[in-house]
Short mmCIF file of C-alpha atoms (C1' of nucleotides) in Angstrom, two decimals:
data_model
loop_
_atom_site.label_atom_id
_atom_site.label_comp_id
_atom_site.label_asym_id
_atom_site.label_seq_id
_atom_site.Cartn_x
_atom_site.Cartn_y
_atom_site.Cartn_z
CA MET A 401 -13.10 -25.61 -14.53
CA GLY A 402 -10.26 -27.84 -13.47
CA LEU A 403 -9.35 -25.85 -10.40
CA ASN A 404 -7.40 -27.45 -7.67
CA PHE A 405 -7.49 -25.37 -4.55
CA ASP A 406 -5.19 -27.16 -2.20
CA THR A 407 -1.83 -26.14 -3.50
CA THR A 408 0.23 -26.65 -0.37
CA LYS A 409 3.43 -28.49 -0.80
CA PRO A 410 4.33 -30.72 2.14
CA ILE A 411 6.94 -29.08 4.31
CA TYR A 412 9.36 -31.99 3.90
CA GLU A 413 9.25 -31.52 0.13
CA GLN A 414 9.98 -27.84 0.51
CA ILE A 415 12.97 -28.74 2.66
CA ILE A 416 14.19 -31.20 0.05
CA ASP A 417 13.90 -28.56 -2.65
CA TYR A 418 15.83 -26.11 -0.55
CA ILE A 419 18.68 -28.51 0.13
CA LYS A 420 18.77 -29.62 -3.47
CA LYS A 421 19.21 -26.01 -4.49
CA MET A 422 22.06 -25.58 -2.04
CA ILE A 423 23.77 -28.61 -3.50
CA VAL A 424 23.18 -27.48 -7.07
CA ARG A 425 24.55 -24.04 -6.31
CA GLY A 426 27.61 -25.57 -4.70
CA GLU A 427 26.86 -24.26 -1.25
CA LEU A 428 26.76 -27.85 -0.14
CA LYS A 429 29.47 -29.89 -1.85
CA PRO A 430 29.79 -33.65 -2.20
CA GLY A 431 30.97 -34.95 1.15
CA ASP A 432 29.70 -31.99 3.13
CA LYS A 433 27.75 -32.67 6.27
CA LEU A 434 24.15 -31.54 6.45
CA PRO A 435 23.02 -29.89 9.68
CA SER A 436 21.89 -32.45 12.25
CA GLN A 437 18.21 -33.24 12.17
CA ARG A 438 17.63 -31.80 15.63
CA GLU A 439 19.61 -28.65 14.92
CA LEU A 440 17.80 -28.00 11.68
CA ALA A 441 14.45 -28.69 13.32
CA ARG A 442 15.15 -26.06 15.93
CA LYS A 443 16.45 -23.58 13.40
CA ILE A 444 13.51 -23.63 11.04
CA GLU A 445 11.00 -24.45 13.77
CA VAL A 446 9.68 -27.64 12.36
CA ASN A 447 8.96 -30.95 13.97
CA PRO A 448 12.12 -33.12 13.95
CA ASN A 449 10.10 -35.88 12.32
CA THR A 450 9.55 -33.63 9.32
CA ILE A 451 13.31 -33.21 8.91
CA GLN A 452 13.73 -36.91 9.39
CA ARG A 453 11.35 -37.54 6.56
CA ALA A 454 13.09 -35.05 4.26
CA TYR A 455 16.50 -36.61 4.91
CA ARG A 456 15.08 -40.08 4.48
CA GLU A 457 13.60 -39.24 1.07
CA MET A 458 16.84 -37.69 -0.04
CA GLU A 459 18.61 -40.86 0.96
CA ILE A 460 16.20 -42.89 -1.15
CA LEU A 461 16.95 -40.56 -4.05
CA GLU A 462 20.64 -41.16 -3.38
CA LEU A 463 21.40 -37.50 -2.87
CA VAL A 464 22.72 -37.97 0.61
CA GLU A 465 23.84 -40.79 2.79
CA THR A 466 23.48 -41.25 6.50
CA ARG A 467 26.31 -42.65 8.52
CA ARG A 468 25.21 -43.92 11.88
CA GLY A 469 26.36 -41.73 14.68
CA MET A 470 28.10 -39.43 12.23
CA GLY A 471 25.33 -37.54 10.54
CA THR A 472 23.99 -37.04 7.04
CA PHE A 473 26.30 -36.20 4.14
CA VAL A 474 25.99 -35.10 0.55
CA LYS A 475 26.85 -38.06 -1.67
CA GLU A 476 30.31 -38.12 -3.19
CA ASP A 477 28.96 -38.12 -6.70
CA GLU A 478 29.70 -35.07 -8.77
CA SER A 479 27.80 -36.34 -11.79
CA MET A 480 24.68 -36.64 -9.67
CA VAL A 481 24.95 -32.95 -8.89
CA ILE A 482 25.23 -32.07 -12.54
CA THR A 483 22.32 -34.28 -13.51
CA MET A 484 20.23 -32.81 -10.75
CA LYS A 485 21.03 -29.26 -11.77
CA ILE A 486 19.96 -29.93 -15.34
CA GLU A 487 16.87 -31.78 -14.24
CA MET A 488 15.77 -28.99 -11.92
CA ALA A 489 16.42 -26.40 -14.58
CA ARG A 490 14.41 -28.43 -17.06
CA GLU A 491 11.52 -28.54 -14.65
CA ALA A 492 11.71 -24.80 -14.15
CA VAL A 493 11.78 -24.24 -17.90
CA SER A 494 8.91 -26.60 -18.42
CA ARG A 495 6.78 -24.91 -15.74
CA PHE A 496 7.61 -21.57 -17.28
CA LEU A 497 6.77 -22.62 -20.83
CA GLU A 498 3.53 -24.12 -19.61
CA GLU A 499 2.61 -20.90 -17.90
CA MET A 500 3.44 -18.80 -20.95
CA ASN A 501 1.42 -21.18 -23.08
CA SER A 502 -1.47 -20.81 -20.68
CA LEU A 503 -1.24 -17.07 -21.34
CA GLY A 504 -1.45 -17.73 -25.07
CA TYR A 505 2.19 -17.21 -26.07
CA THR A 506 3.79 -19.22 -28.84
CA GLU A 507 7.36 -20.51 -28.62
CA GLU A 508 8.69 -17.72 -30.84
CA GLU A 509 6.98 -15.06 -28.76
CA ILE A 510 8.36 -16.54 -25.58
CA VAL A 511 11.93 -16.31 -26.83
CA LYS A 512 11.40 -12.71 -27.91
CA PHE A 513 9.80 -11.85 -24.63
CA ILE A 514 12.49 -13.29 -22.43
CA ASN A 515 15.23 -11.67 -24.46
CA ASN A 516 13.50 -8.33 -24.07
CA GLU A 517 13.20 -8.80 -20.35
CA LEU A 518 16.88 -9.69 -20.03
CA VAL A 519 17.81 -6.55 -21.92
CA ASN A 520 15.64 -4.52 -19.57
CA ILE A 521 17.22 -6.11 -16.54
CA LYS A 522 20.69 -5.35 -17.87
CA LYS A 523 19.73 -1.73 -18.36
CA ASP A 524 18.36 -1.55 -14.85
CA LYS A 525 21.59 -2.91 -13.45
CA GLU A 526 23.67 -0.38 -15.34
CA ASN A 527 21.84 2.47 -13.67
CA MET B 524 17.05 -20.30 5.99
CA GLY B 525 14.39 -17.98 4.68
CA LEU B 526 11.80 -20.68 4.24
CA ASN B 527 8.18 -19.82 4.04
CA PHE B 528 6.08 -22.90 4.42
CA ASP B 529 2.61 -21.59 3.96
CA THR B 530 2.27 -21.42 0.23
CA THR B 531 -1.52 -21.55 -0.04
CA LYS B 532 -3.14 -19.01 -2.25
CA PRO B 533 -6.63 -17.94 -1.22
CA ILE B 534 -9.32 -19.59 -3.27
CA TYR B 535 -10.70 -16.26 -4.47
CA GLU B 536 -7.26 -15.31 -5.82
CA GLN B 537 -6.95 -18.60 -7.62
CA ILE B 538 -10.33 -17.95 -9.20
CA ILE B 539 -9.21 -14.48 -10.25
CA ASP B 540 -6.02 -15.89 -11.76
CA TYR B 541 -7.95 -18.52 -13.62
CA ILE B 542 -10.40 -16.04 -15.10
CA LYS B 543 -7.63 -13.58 -15.95
CA LYS B 544 -5.93 -16.32 -17.92
CA MET B 545 -9.12 -17.12 -19.77
CA ILE B 546 -9.45 -13.45 -20.69
CA VAL B 547 -5.82 -13.17 -21.71
CA ARG B 548 -6.10 -16.27 -23.87
CA GLY B 549 -9.21 -14.93 -25.50
CA GLU B 550 -11.46 -17.67 -24.18
CA LEU B 551 -13.41 -14.92 -22.50
CA LYS B 552 -13.69 -11.91 -24.75
CA PRO B 553 -14.61 -8.34 -23.83
CA GLY B 554 -18.36 -8.27 -23.31
CA ASP B 555 -18.64 -11.99 -22.59
CA LYS B 556 -20.69 -13.06 -19.61
CA LEU B 557 -18.96 -14.86 -16.79
CA PRO B 558 -20.78 -17.80 -15.25
CA SER B 559 -23.23 -16.61 -12.63
CA GLN B 560 -21.86 -16.51 -9.12
CA ARG B 561 -24.18 -19.24 -7.91
CA GLU B 562 -23.61 -21.46 -10.89
CA LEU B 563 -19.86 -21.23 -10.57
CA ALA B 564 -20.11 -21.81 -6.84
CA ARG B 565 -22.00 -25.04 -7.43
CA LYS B 566 -19.65 -26.12 -10.20
CA ILE B 567 -16.40 -25.75 -8.33
CA GLU B 568 -17.97 -26.41 -4.95
CA VAL B 569 -17.08 -23.33 -3.04
CA ASN B 570 -19.28 -20.97 -1.11
CA PRO B 571 -21.04 -18.40 -3.31
CA ASN B 572 -19.52 -15.66 -1.17
CA THR B 573 -16.07 -16.75 -2.26
CA ILE B 574 -17.03 -16.31 -5.91
CA GLN B 575 -18.66 -13.02 -5.00
CA ARG B 576 -15.41 -11.85 -3.53
CA ALA B 577 -13.42 -12.86 -6.60
CA TYR B 578 -15.87 -11.14 -8.95
CA ARG B 579 -15.98 -8.08 -6.71
CA GLU B 580 -12.19 -7.71 -6.69
CA MET B 581 -12.12 -8.03 -10.44
CA GLU B 582 -14.73 -5.32 -10.63
CA ILE B 583 -12.65 -2.97 -8.47
CA LEU B 584 -9.70 -3.76 -10.70
CA GLU B 585 -11.94 -2.89 -13.65
CA LEU B 586 -11.50 -6.24 -15.34
CA VAL B 587 -15.20 -7.00 -15.29
CA GLU B 588 -18.39 -5.15 -14.71
CA THR B 589 -21.56 -6.42 -13.12
CA ARG B 590 -25.04 -5.53 -14.09
CA ARG B 591 -27.67 -6.21 -11.50
CA GLY B 592 -29.96 -8.98 -12.43
CA MET B 593 -28.00 -9.53 -15.64
CA GLY B 594 -24.73 -11.02 -14.55
CA THR B 595 -21.03 -10.25 -14.61
CA PHE B 596 -19.29 -9.36 -17.86
CA VAL B 597 -15.73 -8.94 -19.12
CA LYS B 598 -15.06 -5.23 -19.58
CA GLU B 599 -15.24 -3.87 -23.09
CA ASP B 600 -11.64 -2.68 -22.98
CA GLU B 601 -9.31 -4.43 -25.36
CA SER B 602 -6.27 -2.44 -24.21
CA MET B 603 -6.83 -3.69 -20.67
CA VAL B 604 -6.55 -7.23 -21.96
CA ILE B 605 -3.29 -6.49 -23.72
CA THR B 606 -1.79 -4.73 -20.71
CA MET B 607 -2.82 -7.59 -18.48
CA LYS B 608 -1.31 -10.18 -20.81
CA ILE B 609 2.04 -8.42 -20.81
CA GLU B 610 1.99 -7.89 -17.08
CA MET B 611 1.21 -11.52 -16.37
CA ALA B 612 3.92 -12.66 -18.77
CA ARG B 613 6.42 -10.36 -17.08
CA GLU B 614 5.59 -11.88 -13.76
CA ALA B 615 6.03 -15.37 -15.13
CA VAL B 616 9.40 -14.44 -16.65
CA SER B 617 10.51 -12.83 -13.43
CA ARG B 618 9.55 -15.86 -11.36
CA PHE B 619 11.37 -18.07 -13.84
CA LEU B 620 14.55 -16.01 -13.88
CA GLU B 621 14.57 -15.95 -10.11
CA GLU B 622 14.26 -19.69 -9.97
CA MET B 623 17.04 -20.21 -12.50
CA ASN B 624 19.22 -17.82 -10.54
CA SER B 625 18.52 -19.78 -7.40
CA LEU B 626 19.84 -22.81 -9.27
CA GLY B 627 23.02 -20.91 -10.07
CA TYR B 628 22.41 -20.07 -13.73
CA THR B 629 23.63 -16.83 -15.27
CA GLU B 630 21.57 -14.86 -17.78
CA GLU B 631 23.57 -16.18 -20.73
CA GLU B 632 23.18 -19.76 -19.58
CA ILE B 633 19.45 -19.27 -19.14
CA VAL B 634 19.03 -18.10 -22.72
CA LYS B 635 21.06 -21.04 -24.00
CA PHE B 636 19.11 -23.45 -21.86
CA ILE B 637 15.71 -22.30 -22.91
CA ASN B 638 16.67 -22.30 -26.59
CA ASN B 639 17.90 -25.87 -26.22
CA GLU B 640 14.68 -26.89 -24.56
CA LEU B 641 12.59 -25.32 -27.28
CA VAL B 642 14.59 -27.21 -29.90
CA ASN B 643 13.99 -30.44 -28.01
CA ILE B 644 10.30 -29.74 -27.79
CA LYS B 645 10.13 -29.12 -31.53
CA LYS B 646 11.86 -32.40 -32.20
CA ASP B 647 9.42 -34.19 -29.90
CA LYS B 648 6.50 -32.72 -31.77
CA GLU B 649 7.91 -33.81 -35.11
CA ASN B 650 7.96 -37.41 -33.98
CA MET C 223 -39.99 10.76 -14.71
CA GLY C 224 -36.56 9.30 -14.17
CA LEU C 225 -36.85 9.03 -10.43
CA ASN C 226 -34.67 6.71 -8.51
CA PHE C 227 -36.00 6.18 -5.06
CA ASP C 228 -33.40 3.98 -3.51
CA THR C 229 -30.70 6.36 -2.43
CA THR C 230 -29.05 4.31 0.28
CA LYS C 231 -25.32 4.07 0.16
CA PRO C 232 -23.86 0.83 1.46
CA ILE C 233 -22.42 1.16 4.93
CA TYR C 234 -18.96 0.10 3.77
CA GLU C 235 -18.94 2.85 1.15
CA GLN C 236 -19.95 5.41 3.71
CA ILE C 237 -17.08 4.25 5.88
CA ILE C 238 -14.70 4.55 2.93
CA ASP C 239 -15.96 8.07 2.20
CA TYR C 240 -15.55 9.07 5.80
CA ILE C 241 -12.00 7.80 6.01
CA LYS C 242 -11.09 9.31 2.65
CA LYS C 243 -12.23 12.67 3.95
CA MET C 244 -10.16 12.29 7.08
CA ILE C 245 -7.13 11.53 4.92
CA VAL C 246 -7.83 14.43 2.58
CA ARG C 247 -8.26 16.81 5.50
CA GLY C 248 -5.01 15.62 7.01
CA GLU C 249 -6.63 14.17 10.10
CA LEU C 250 -5.18 10.87 9.04
CA LYS C 251 -1.70 11.33 7.64
CA PRO C 252 0.33 8.93 5.48
CA GLY C 253 1.63 6.24 7.79
CA ASP C 254 -1.04 6.74 10.43
CA LYS C 255 -2.78 3.70 11.80
CA LEU C 256 -6.50 3.32 11.23
CA PRO C 257 -8.56 2.05 14.14
CA SER C 258 -8.48 -1.73 14.28
CA GLN C 259 -11.29 -3.44 12.43
CA ARG C 260 -12.78 -4.83 15.62
CA GLU C 261 -12.48 -1.61 17.56
CA LEU C 262 -14.15 0.40 14.83
CA ALA C 263 -16.84 -2.24 14.49
CA ARG C 264 -17.64 -1.92 18.18
CA LYS C 265 -17.54 1.86 18.09
CA ILE C 266 -19.90 2.42 15.20
CA GLU C 267 -21.86 -0.76 15.88
CA VAL C 268 -21.56 -2.60 12.64
CA ASN C 269 -20.39 -6.10 11.95
CA PRO C 270 -16.60 -6.46 11.83
CA ASN C 271 -16.95 -7.93 8.35
CA THR C 272 -18.40 -4.68 7.10
CA ILE C 273 -15.34 -2.80 8.32
CA GLN C 274 -13.17 -5.51 6.85
CA ARG C 275 -14.81 -4.95 3.51
CA ALA C 276 -14.29 -1.18 3.66
CA TYR C 277 -10.62 -1.59 4.62
CA ARG C 278 -10.12 -4.24 1.97
CA GLU C 279 -11.53 -2.03 -0.78
CA MET C 280 -9.30 0.80 0.33
CA GLU C 281 -6.38 -1.57 0.15
CA ILE C 282 -7.20 -2.59 -3.42
CA LEU C 283 -7.50 1.09 -4.26
CA GLU C 284 -4.08 1.53 -2.69
CA LEU C 285 -5.25 4.08 -0.16
CA VAL C 286 -4.17 2.02 2.81
CA GLU C 287 -2.04 -0.99 3.45
CA THR C 288 -2.53 -3.67 6.05
CA ARG C 289 0.18 -5.42 7.97
CA ARG C 290 -0.83 -8.69 9.53
CA GLY C 291 -1.00 -8.54 13.26
CA MET C 292 -0.06 -4.84 13.12
CA GLY C 293 -3.10 -3.10 11.76
CA THR C 294 -4.15 -1.02 8.78
CA PHE C 295 -2.21 2.11 7.81
CA VAL C 296 -2.63 5.05 5.48
CA LYS C 297 -0.32 4.59 2.51
CA GLU C 298 2.91 6.57 2.56
CA ASP C 299 2.06 8.31 -0.68
CA GLU C 300 1.52 12.01 -0.40
CA SER C 301 0.72 12.42 -4.10
CA MET C 302 -2.13 9.94 -3.73
CA VAL C 303 -3.63 12.20 -1.08
CA ILE C 304 -3.41 15.22 -3.34
CA THR C 305 -4.89 13.41 -6.32
CA MET C 306 -7.70 12.12 -4.15
CA LYS C 307 -8.45 15.56 -2.77
CA ILE C 308 -8.76 17.06 -6.23
CA GLU C 309 -10.83 14.18 -7.49
CA MET C 310 -13.25 14.38 -4.58
CA ALA C 311 -13.54 18.14 -5.00
CA ARG C 312 -14.24 17.72 -8.70
CA GLU C 313 -17.03 15.32 -7.93
CA ALA C 314 -18.52 17.73 -5.43
CA VAL C 315 -18.35 20.57 -7.95
CA SER C 316 -19.89 18.43 -10.64
CA ARG C 317 -22.76 17.33 -8.38
CA PHE C 318 -23.32 20.95 -7.43
CA LEU C 319 -23.32 22.28 -10.99
CA GLU C 320 -25.73 19.56 -12.00
CA GLU C 321 -28.07 20.49 -9.21
CA MET C 322 -27.92 24.19 -10.06
CA ASN C 323 -28.59 23.35 -13.69
CA SER C 324 -31.59 21.32 -12.66
CA LEU C 325 -32.87 24.47 -10.95
CA GLY C 326 -32.45 26.36 -14.19
CA TYR C 327 -29.31 28.33 -13.44
CA THR C 328 -26.75 29.10 -16.16
CA GLU C 329 -23.01 28.99 -15.51
CA GLU C 330 -22.77 32.77 -15.18
CA GLU C 331 -25.62 32.87 -12.68
CA ILE C 332 -24.04 30.11 -10.66
CA VAL C 333 -20.79 32.04 -10.29
CA LYS C 334 -22.66 35.17 -9.25
CA PHE C 335 -24.77 33.22 -6.80
CA ILE C 336 -21.93 31.48 -5.07
CA ASN C 337 -19.95 34.72 -4.78
CA ASN C 338 -22.96 36.38 -3.18
CA GLU C 339 -23.35 33.53 -0.74
CA LEU C 340 -19.70 33.72 0.24
CA VAL C 341 -20.06 37.43 0.89
CA ASN C 342 -23.07 36.76 3.09
CA ILE C 343 -21.20 34.10 5.01
CA LYS C 344 -18.30 36.48 5.59
CA LYS C 345 -20.68 39.06 6.94
CA ASP C 346 -22.27 36.53 9.24
CA LYS C 347 -18.89 35.59 10.60
CA GLU C 348 -17.98 39.17 11.27
CA ASN C 349 -21.03 39.60 13.51
CA MET D 233 -17.30 8.87 14.47
CA GLY D 234 -20.57 10.60 13.82
CA LEU D 235 -21.70 8.29 11.07
CA ASN D 236 -25.31 8.05 10.22
CA PHE D 237 -26.02 5.09 8.05
CA ASP D 238 -29.64 5.39 7.16
CA THR D 239 -29.60 8.08 4.53
CA THR D 240 -32.80 7.26 2.68
CA LYS D 241 -35.06 10.14 1.91
CA PRO D 242 -38.77 9.31 2.10
CA ILE D 243 -40.22 8.83 -1.36
CA TYR D 244 -42.82 11.55 -0.85
CA GLU D 245 -40.04 14.05 -0.15
CA GLN D 246 -38.26 13.01 -3.30
CA ILE D 247 -41.46 13.60 -5.24
CA ILE D 248 -41.87 17.04 -3.67
CA ASP D 249 -38.29 17.91 -4.65
CA TYR D 250 -38.88 16.79 -8.16
CA ILE D 251 -42.06 18.82 -8.59
CA LYS D 252 -40.49 21.86 -6.96
CA LYS D 253 -37.69 21.66 -9.50
CA MET D 254 -40.19 21.50 -12.35
CA ILE D 255 -41.91 24.60 -11.01
CA VAL D 256 -38.64 26.43 -10.50
CA ARG D 257 -37.49 25.60 -14.01
CA GLY D 258 -40.78 26.82 -15.40
CA GLU D 259 -41.84 23.44 -16.71
CA LEU D 260 -44.84 23.77 -14.43
CA LYS D 261 -46.16 27.33 -14.39
CA PRO D 262 -48.46 29.01 -11.89
CA GLY D 263 -51.97 27.77 -12.60
CA ASP D 264 -50.81 24.58 -14.34
CA LYS D 265 -52.46 21.36 -13.36
CA LEU D 266 -50.34 18.65 -11.78
CA PRO D 267 -50.91 15.09 -12.98
CA SER D 268 -53.73 13.41 -11.09
CA GLN D 269 -52.65 11.46 -8.05
CA ARG D 270 -53.72 8.15 -9.54
CA GLU D 271 -52.11 8.87 -12.88
CA LEU D 272 -48.81 9.85 -11.28
CA ALA D 273 -48.94 6.85 -8.97
CA ARG D 274 -49.26 4.55 -11.95
CA LYS D 275 -46.58 6.36 -13.89
CA ILE D 276 -43.84 6.23 -11.30
CA GLU D 277 -45.08 3.00 -9.75
CA VAL D 278 -45.66 4.24 -6.27
CA ASN D 279 -48.53 3.74 -3.90
CA PRO D 280 -51.22 6.42 -4.48
CA ASN D 281 -51.09 7.25 -0.78
CA THR D 282 -47.48 8.33 -1.21
CA ILE D 283 -48.48 10.78 -3.94
CA GLN D 284 -51.36 11.93 -1.77
CA ARG D 285 -48.93 12.72 0.99
CA ALA D 286 -46.57 14.61 -1.31
CA TYR D 287 -49.41 16.73 -2.72
CA ARG D 288 -50.76 17.33 0.77
CA GLU D 289 -47.41 18.58 2.05
CA MET D 290 -47.02 20.88 -0.93
CA GLU D 291 -50.45 22.26 -0.16
CA ILE D 292 -49.39 22.97 3.41
CA LEU D 293 -46.32 24.75 2.02
CA GLU D 294 -48.68 26.72 -0.22
CA LEU D 295 -46.97 25.61 -3.38
CA VAL D 296 -50.09 24.06 -4.84
CA GLU D 297 -53.78 24.11 -4.19
CA THR D 298 -56.33 21.39 -4.61
CA ARG D 299 -59.70 22.11 -6.05
CA ARG D 300 -62.21 19.43 -5.27
CA GLY D 301 -63.14 17.42 -8.29
CA MET D 302 -60.78 19.48 -10.45
CA GLY D 303 -57.33 18.38 -9.44
CA THR D 304 -54.20 19.92 -8.00
CA PHE D 305 -52.73 23.13 -9.41
CA VAL D 306 -49.59 25.17 -9.03
CA LYS D 307 -50.39 28.29 -6.98
CA GLU D 308 -50.89 31.53 -8.87
CA ASP D 309 -48.05 33.23 -7.04
CA GLU D 310 -45.08 34.15 -9.14
CA SER D 311 -43.12 35.58 -6.19
CA MET D 312 -43.39 32.24 -4.43
CA VAL D 313 -41.68 30.61 -7.38
CA ILE D 314 -38.85 33.11 -7.25
CA THR D 315 -38.42 32.76 -3.52
CA MET D 316 -38.39 29.01 -3.84
CA LYS D 317 -35.81 29.07 -6.60
CA ILE D 318 -33.50 31.17 -4.50
CA GLU D 319 -34.07 29.10 -1.42
CA MET D 320 -33.34 25.85 -3.21
CA ALA D 321 -30.23 27.31 -4.77
CA ARG D 322 -29.08 28.50 -1.36
CA GLU D 323 -29.50 25.03 0.02
CA ALA D 324 -27.51 23.57 -2.85
CA VAL D 325 -24.76 26.12 -2.35
CA SER D 326 -24.71 25.49 1.35
CA ARG D 327 -24.49 21.72 0.91
CA PHE D 328 -21.70 22.24 -1.60
CA LEU D 329 -19.72 24.61 0.60
CA GLU D 330 -20.10 22.24 3.51
CA GLU D 331 -18.77 19.40 1.44
CA MET D 332 -15.81 21.41 0.18
CA ASN D 333 -15.09 22.48 3.73
CA SER D 334 -15.18 18.86 4.81
CA LEU D 335 -12.49 18.26 2.18
CA GLY D 336 -10.41 21.03 3.70
CA TYR D 337 -10.95 23.80 1.15
CA THR D 338 -11.12 27.43 2.19
CA GLU D 339 -13.58 29.89 0.65
CA GLU D 340 -10.95 31.38 -1.63
CA GLU D 341 -9.88 27.97 -2.85
CA ILE D 342 -13.47 27.02 -3.54
CA VAL D 343 -14.02 30.02 -5.78
CA LYS D 344 -10.82 29.31 -7.67
CA PHE D 345 -11.72 25.69 -8.04
CA ILE D 346 -15.19 26.22 -9.38
CA ASN D 347 -13.99 28.85 -11.85
CA ASN D 348 -11.41 26.43 -13.12
CA GLU D 349 -13.99 23.72 -13.54
CA LEU D 350 -16.32 26.01 -15.42
CA VAL D 351 -13.51 26.94 -17.79
CA ASN D 352 -12.81 23.27 -18.36
CA ILE D 353 -16.45 22.56 -19.06
CA LYS D 354 -16.59 25.38 -21.57
CA LYS D 355 -13.56 23.98 -23.35
CA ASP D 356 -15.16 20.55 -23.45
CA LYS D 357 -18.28 21.98 -25.01
CA GLU D 358 -16.30 23.80 -27.68
CA ASN D 359 -14.80 20.55 -28.90
"C1'" DG E 767 -33.28 -15.94 -12.29
"C1'" DT E 768 -29.29 -12.34 -11.42
"C1'" DG E 769 -25.98 -9.70 -8.17
"C1'" DG E 770 -25.47 -6.65 -3.61
"C1'" DT E 771 -25.31 -6.03 1.29
"C1'" DC E 772 -24.89 -7.39 5.81
"C1'" DT E 773 -24.53 -10.35 9.74
"C1'" DA E 774 -22.59 -14.21 12.47
"C1'" DG E 775 -19.13 -16.95 13.49
"C1'" DA E 776 -15.25 -20.35 12.75
"C1'" DC E 777 -10.49 -20.95 12.05
"C1'" DC E 778 -5.92 -19.48 10.85
"C1'" DA E 779 -1.59 -16.66 10.83
"C1'" DC E 780 1.27 -13.05 12.50
"C1'" DT E 781 3.23 -10.20 16.75
"C1'" DG F 963 -3.96 -8.55 20.35
"C1'" DT F 964 -3.97 -7.80 14.96
"C1'" DG F 965 -5.86 -8.91 10.10
"C1'" DG F 966 -7.18 -12.85 6.44
"C1'" DT F 967 -10.07 -16.46 4.68
"C1'" DC F 968 -14.06 -19.01 4.26
"C1'" DT F 969 -18.62 -20.62 5.19
"C1'" DA F 970 -23.67 -20.12 6.00
"C1'" DG F 971 -27.52 -17.80 5.45
"C1'" DA F 972 -30.80 -13.74 5.49
"C1'" DC F 973 -32.78 -10.06 2.96
"C1'" DC F 974 -33.08 -6.86 -0.81
"C1'" DA F 975 -33.15 -5.10 -5.64
"C1'" DC F 976 -33.17 -5.71 -10.52
"C1'" DC F 977 -34.87 -8.39 -14.70
#
DNA sequence: GTGGTCTAGACCACT
DNA sequence: GTGGTCTAGACCACC
């Protein structure tokens, strides 16, 4: 049946996603300092090593850079932010299209459906 | 930070989701027999009681009906299938819109984006 | 002969019936806490899983809601209580009419009979 | 909580009820012969001793009489039939009133309710 | 063979 | 403490 029961995402990946979203939304701008590993660990009640791993992976991906004794900073690379935003949006779209396909919707139906929903949401907001 | 690390879905819910999708896609039609609880348990290697729970919940939800000694069958209720399809699509759309919002996209941008993506996909298919 | 000898109701259904009646009678009001699963299991001497099943079914039916670590509570939905009361009364009436029919009574006779009985009961109470 | 889980009625009592209903409805008239114990046992797939017990109890209650070598017959006592019909109806009414009371209905409400239901049933039949 | 009920008990998460 | 999930296995009823 192709079922895959263990769907947990590692915590460090969830942290990466969260920080990437903050960057993409502009809540963390190029050059901004991330919270210190220890501080963040305390705040979200996670082992400091988990934060360490998340920051390390983001450094490998060149999203952030660590300056010894200074902390971890968002890279000064505006184009990276833009690329990342598009890439993450593409992934969201692709997951969404896959899911709608798995429900048996064709591309045309998907467009109709989402337009309908947006109209509904607008109406809701007006009231 | 509003993080919620435990993202596991219970196995029985994943089974329900999977079967609901099969119904919605028409791979299981009203009146069709589901695999027997024991057979499915062997196949996907979970305890028969877990399957039992999934089937039972679907029965309470009136998606399926069980006949003692005969098996478990998709309910003969075409309108239920249609309702379910729309409801599941709505949920998918809502999750998607939320995610795009969390990336900082407005409604208009989302529509543009998804149309672009669909055009890209069409091009890919043509090649 | 159409006889059906096995008339046992599952324990979990009997528990559901009992609690539904308490809700309908107002002994359990919307928002009230049900006894904890373990406490009730001890009290009526059944396995905690049996209680769990009864509570779970009531949750799917949206009669109660459970809050992790807090307990299980009657839903804050007064209209649900009213609907349930009427539905349960209808079932009782229908069972009764069926039984009277099986004794050979017509509708008119049934009405007469029950009115007579009520008069008798009133008299009994007065003495 | 006053719950009583074992609600099974002995099979021989269920058989007695069934035959009493046939007598009350006039499907078995005073003087009629009941099916032989062996025949009935085969028919409803029950141990002959169970039938034996049911017939024996009905004899004690003076509903039937056994004539050696001839079989078992409904007693030639029309007034007994009438008494029994009333008694069984009273029991049904009493069970019904009890149940409605347990749902929180007063006598007046019960009368209203049952009249309503009867009107509904009539309407259903007309269509 | 099928599903239905119930028990026993482990382990986890939330408060 | 609370409920939630899952496993293991017994026993029963229907076909």
